[in-house]
Short mmCIF file of C-alpha atoms in Angstrom, two decimals:
data_model
loop_
_atom_site.label_atom_id
_atom_site.label_comp_id
_atom_site.label_asym_id
_atom_site.label_seq_id
_atom_site.Cartn_x
_atom_site.Cartn_y
_atom_site.Cartn_z
CA UNK Q 27 85.61 97.24 115.22
CA UNK Q 28 87.45 95.14 112.40
CA UNK Q 29 86.28 97.15 109.09
CA UNK Q 30 86.07 100.60 111.30
CA UNK Q 31 89.74 100.58 111.79
CA UNK Q 32 90.31 98.61 108.27
CA UNK Q 33 88.56 101.54 106.34
CA UNK Q 34 89.98 104.12 108.44
CA UNK Q 35 93.52 102.57 108.12
CA UNK Q 36 92.63 102.89 104.32
CA UNK Q 37 91.14 107.09 103.98
CA UNK Q 38 94.87 106.87 105.43
CA UNK Q 39 96.86 105.67 103.38
CA UNK Q 40 94.76 106.77 100.33
CA UNK Q 41 95.43 110.05 101.94
CA UNK Q 42 99.18 109.17 102.06
CA UNK Q 43 99.26 108.01 99.43
CA UNK Q 44 97.94 111.35 97.26
CA UNK Q 45 99.83 114.00 99.53
CA UNK Q 46 103.08 112.89 100.01
CA UNK Q 47 105.43 112.72 96.63
CA UNK Q 48 107.58 109.54 97.84
CA UNK Q 49 104.37 107.61 98.31
CA UNK Q 50 105.58 105.81 94.67
CA UNK Q 51 109.07 104.67 95.52
CA UNK Q 52 107.97 103.78 99.77
CA UNK Q 53 104.84 101.64 98.16
CA UNK Q 54 102.57 103.34 100.31
CA UNK Q 55 99.53 102.36 97.15
CA UNK Q 56 100.22 98.28 98.49
CA UNK Q 57 98.89 99.44 101.99
CA UNK Q 58 96.37 101.41 100.24
CA UNK Q 59 95.59 97.88 98.37
CA UNK Q 60 95.05 95.55 100.92
CA UNK Q 61 93.60 97.82 103.52
CA UNK Q 62 90.93 98.77 100.53
CA UNK Q 63 90.83 95.16 99.86
CA UNK Q 64 90.57 93.91 103.00
CA UNK Q 65 88.19 96.28 104.18
CA UNK Q 66 85.92 95.54 101.48
CA UNK Q 67 85.57 91.47 102.18
CA UNK Q 68 84.88 92.87 105.41
CA UNK Q 69 82.36 95.05 104.37
CA UNK Q 70 80.48 90.97 103.29
CA UNK Q 71 81.49 89.69 106.08
CA UNK Q 72 79.09 92.68 107.65
CA UNK Q 73 76.37 92.54 105.68
CA UNK Q 74 75.65 88.96 106.09
CA UNK Q 75 76.59 89.18 110.08
CA UNK Q 76 73.92 90.83 109.45
CA UNK Q 77 71.25 89.46 107.93
CA UNK Q 78 71.76 87.08 110.45
CA UNK Q 79 71.51 89.31 113.39
CA UNK Q 80 69.73 92.67 112.34
CA UNK Q 81 69.61 95.55 114.63
CA UNK Q 82 71.68 93.39 117.29
CA UNK Q 83 74.51 93.75 115.02
CA UNK Q 84 74.33 97.40 115.83
CA UNK Q 85 74.36 96.69 119.57
CA UNK Q 86 78.17 93.64 120.43
CA UNK Q 87 78.67 92.72 123.46
CA UNK Q 88 81.97 95.40 125.31
CA UNK Q 89 83.63 91.80 125.24
CA UNK Q 90 83.52 91.03 121.89
CA UNK Q 91 83.40 94.91 120.83
CA UNK Q 92 87.21 94.94 122.52
CA UNK Q 93 87.84 91.63 120.97
CA UNK Q 94 87.23 92.49 117.35
CA UNK Q 95 88.43 96.04 117.94
CA UNK Q 96 92.21 94.19 119.24
CA UNK Q 97 91.97 92.56 116.09
CA UNK Q 98 92.00 95.72 114.21
CA UNK Q 99 95.02 96.78 115.03
CA UNK Q 100 96.65 93.47 115.15
CA UNK Q 101 95.04 93.26 111.04
CA UNK Q 102 97.03 96.72 111.10
CA UNK Q 103 100.56 95.77 112.58
CA UNK Q 104 100.41 93.16 109.65
CA UNK Q 105 99.51 94.70 106.95
CA UNK Q 106 102.31 97.65 108.32
CA UNK Q 107 104.36 94.50 108.82
CA UNK Q 108 104.17 92.69 105.20
CA UNK Q 109 104.68 96.86 103.41
CA UNK Q 110 108.04 97.06 105.40
CA UNK Q 111 109.38 94.25 103.98
CA UNK Q 112 108.54 94.48 100.43
CA UNK Q 113 109.67 97.60 101.10
CA UNK Q 114 112.85 95.77 102.32
CA UNK Q 115 113.15 93.56 99.48
CA UNK Q 116 111.93 96.10 96.83
CA UNK Q 117 114.71 98.96 98.60
CA UNK Q 118 113.41 101.24 95.95
CA UNK Q 119 116.37 104.35 97.07
CA UNK Q 120 119.11 101.32 97.56
CA UNK Q 121 119.01 102.20 101.29
CA UNK Q 122 119.77 97.98 101.91
CA UNK Q 123 122.03 96.84 98.88
CA UNK Q 124 123.99 99.82 99.81
CA UNK Q 125 124.43 98.79 103.56
CA UNK Q 126 125.08 95.02 102.15
CA UNK Q 127 128.48 96.83 100.28
CA UNK Q 128 129.85 99.44 102.18
CA UNK Q 129 132.60 98.33 103.11
CA UNK Q 130 134.29 98.70 106.78
CA UNK J 257 85.06 79.75 108.02
CA UNK J 258 86.64 79.45 105.00
CA UNK J 259 85.65 82.09 103.23
CA UNK J 260 88.77 84.30 101.77
CA UNK J 261 89.74 80.82 99.93
CA UNK J 262 88.21 81.90 97.21
CA UNK J 263 89.42 85.86 97.11
CA UNK J 264 93.04 83.69 97.43
CA UNK J 265 92.02 81.26 94.27
CA UNK J 266 91.20 84.42 92.00
CA UNK J 267 93.99 86.52 93.11
CA UNK J 268 96.90 83.71 92.11
CA UNK J 269 94.41 83.62 88.74
CA UNK J 270 94.46 87.51 87.94
CA UNK J 271 98.32 86.79 89.77
CA UNK J 272 98.75 84.85 86.45
CA UNK J 273 97.00 85.92 83.98
CA UNK J 274 99.03 89.86 84.73
CA UNK J 275 102.33 88.68 84.33
CA UNK J 276 101.51 86.47 81.35
CA UNK J 277 100.13 89.21 79.81
CA UNK J 278 102.61 91.89 81.52
CA UNK J 279 104.67 90.08 78.82
CA UNK J 280 103.09 90.04 75.50
CA UNK J 281 102.41 93.96 76.20
CA UNK J 282 106.22 94.17 76.34
CA UNK J 283 106.88 91.83 73.55
CA UNK J 284 104.43 93.78 71.44
CA UNK J 285 105.52 97.04 72.61
CA UNK J 286 109.00 96.44 70.85
CA UNK J 287 107.51 94.80 67.19
CA UNK J 288 104.97 97.59 66.84
CA UNK J 289 105.96 100.98 66.57
CA UNK J 290 102.45 103.58 68.16
CA UNK J 291 101.83 105.76 65.88
CA UNK J 292 103.88 109.47 67.12
CA UNK J 293 101.58 112.39 66.27
CA UNK J 294 97.99 112.80 66.24
CA UNK J 295 94.94 111.89 69.10
CA UNK J 296 96.26 108.21 68.76
CA UNK J 297 99.16 108.48 70.10
CA UNK J 298 98.56 111.18 72.99
CA UNK J 299 96.61 108.28 74.42
CA UNK J 300 98.85 105.52 73.76
CA UNK J 301 101.05 107.57 76.08
CA UNK J 302 98.27 108.62 79.04
CA UNK J 303 96.82 104.45 78.39
CA UNK J 304 98.10 102.33 81.16
CA UNK J 305 99.06 98.85 80.03
CA UNK J 306 96.42 96.41 80.95
CA UNK J 307 98.02 94.22 82.50
CA UNK J 308 98.86 96.96 85.47
CA UNK J 309 94.83 97.70 86.22
CA UNK J 310 94.98 94.20 86.76
CA UNK J 311 97.54 93.81 89.30
CA UNK J 312 95.14 95.95 90.98
CA UNK J 313 93.41 94.21 90.97
CA UNK J 314 94.63 91.05 92.32
CA UNK J 315 96.54 92.44 95.11
CA UNK J 316 93.41 93.94 96.68
CA UNK J 317 92.36 90.40 96.89
CA UNK J 318 95.96 89.04 97.72
CA UNK J 319 95.39 92.51 101.04
CA UNK J 320 92.16 91.09 101.32
CA UNK J 321 93.01 88.42 101.74
CA UNK J 322 95.89 87.53 103.73
CA UNK J 323 94.02 89.89 106.43
CA UNK J 324 91.55 88.29 106.71
CA UNK J 325 93.15 84.48 107.38
CA UNK J 326 94.57 86.32 109.44
CA UNK J 327 91.04 86.86 110.97
CA UNK J 328 90.89 83.12 110.54
CA UNK J 329 93.82 82.41 112.66
CA UNK J 330 92.61 84.76 114.82
CA UNK J 331 89.13 83.80 115.43
CA UNK J 332 91.17 79.62 114.85
CA UNK J 333 89.40 78.90 112.03
CA UNK J 334 92.59 77.74 110.63
CA UNK J 335 94.91 76.05 112.48
CA UNK J 336 99.08 74.91 112.03
CA UNK J 337 97.95 71.24 110.90
CA UNK J 338 97.03 69.47 108.32
CA UNK J 339 93.93 70.17 106.57
CA UNK J 340 94.61 73.03 108.50
CA UNK J 341 90.94 74.57 108.36
CA UNK J 342 88.61 73.36 111.88
CA UNK J 343 86.46 72.92 110.05
CA UNK J 344 87.19 70.38 108.11
CA UNK J 345 87.67 67.64 111.85
CA UNK J 346 83.15 67.31 111.07
CA UNK J 347 81.39 66.35 108.14
CA UNK J 348 78.50 69.58 109.26
CA UNK J 349 81.42 72.44 109.76
CA UNK J 350 82.88 71.00 106.28
CA UNK J 351 79.25 71.44 105.06
CA UNK J 352 78.44 74.45 106.49
CA UNK J 353 82.40 76.16 105.78
CA UNK J 354 81.49 75.28 101.83
CA UNK J 355 78.33 77.14 102.08
CA UNK J 356 79.95 79.69 103.82
CA UNK J 357 82.18 79.81 101.11
CA UNK J 358 79.76 79.62 98.06
CA UNK J 359 78.01 82.69 99.92
CA UNK J 360 79.47 84.74 101.95
CA UNK J 361 83.41 84.23 99.74
CA UNK J 362 82.17 84.07 96.28
CA UNK J 363 80.49 87.50 96.88
CA UNK J 364 83.36 88.44 98.29
CA UNK J 365 85.73 87.60 95.89
CA UNK J 366 82.31 89.46 93.46
CA UNK J 367 82.21 92.94 95.16
CA UNK J 368 85.68 93.08 94.90
CA UNK J 369 85.55 93.25 91.64
CA UNK J 370 83.13 94.95 91.62
CA UNK J 371 85.08 97.99 92.35
CA UNK J 372 87.98 96.93 90.71
CA UNK J 373 85.78 97.00 86.88
CA UNK J 374 83.84 101.05 88.49
CA UNK J 375 88.03 102.42 89.45
CA UNK J 376 88.92 100.43 84.84
CA UNK J 377 86.13 102.79 83.97
CA UNK J 378 86.58 105.73 86.17
CA UNK J 379 90.86 105.93 84.74
CA UNK J 380 90.31 104.95 81.62
CA UNK J 381 87.80 108.76 81.21
CA UNK J 382 91.24 110.53 83.49
CA UNK J 383 93.77 108.74 81.26
CA UNK J 384 91.29 110.47 77.69
CA UNK J 385 90.40 113.32 79.53
CA UNK J 386 94.32 113.99 79.86
CA UNK J 387 95.10 113.22 76.24
CA UNK J 388 92.89 115.68 75.12
CA UNK J 389 93.49 118.01 77.45
CA UNK J 390 96.98 117.53 75.89
CA UNK J 391 96.07 117.65 72.51
CA UNK J 392 94.07 121.48 73.43
CA UNK J 393 97.44 122.09 74.82
CA UNK J 394 99.39 120.95 71.40
CA UNK J 395 96.96 122.96 69.08
#
């Protein structure tokens, strides 16, 4: 479930990056790299789990699924927070700089 | 258990390498004067610097490793106190952790690097095609 949510997040971030002209300025690429990196790593994790559990891997307990979904959404939230912090630090459109130098 | 440590180690190495390469490329750009005409000039203009491409790998490794570390915190495998890995408390768990790092961790790093290598091949083909079409337009 975590892998699935991360893959969806990666696809959405990539589509946003491709379709939006301001994506480079908004550092959307960072989100894409993060989600794709995590997706690949969880894919490897899933392969190892599948090798261990075989077909049982596809029929998880509802409680485990809920926990994994909750984890997946938390991962997406964390990635968005990291992206936002990077965006505010880099301040590509100079909004923070303007706000700090604004007199009164 | 601690499989994310292997991609983290690779991420550190690639980030340092990319930064060093970035400085070298900047120096080389100042020293060398690129050819101003012909196909070679267009190819030079279209090509993405290798340091930038290396940063793509670095971003993927850092992003994946950070999000994976969060998962380990979630499952109580990474703790806030020294030595920060719950598996270090018991020798049997430590052995299992090292085994997981050597298998899953290494494979994670290899898969991410392999995907990046495929991306390099694809971007190289796109760059060549762009240079070629630009040259044809000029003629």
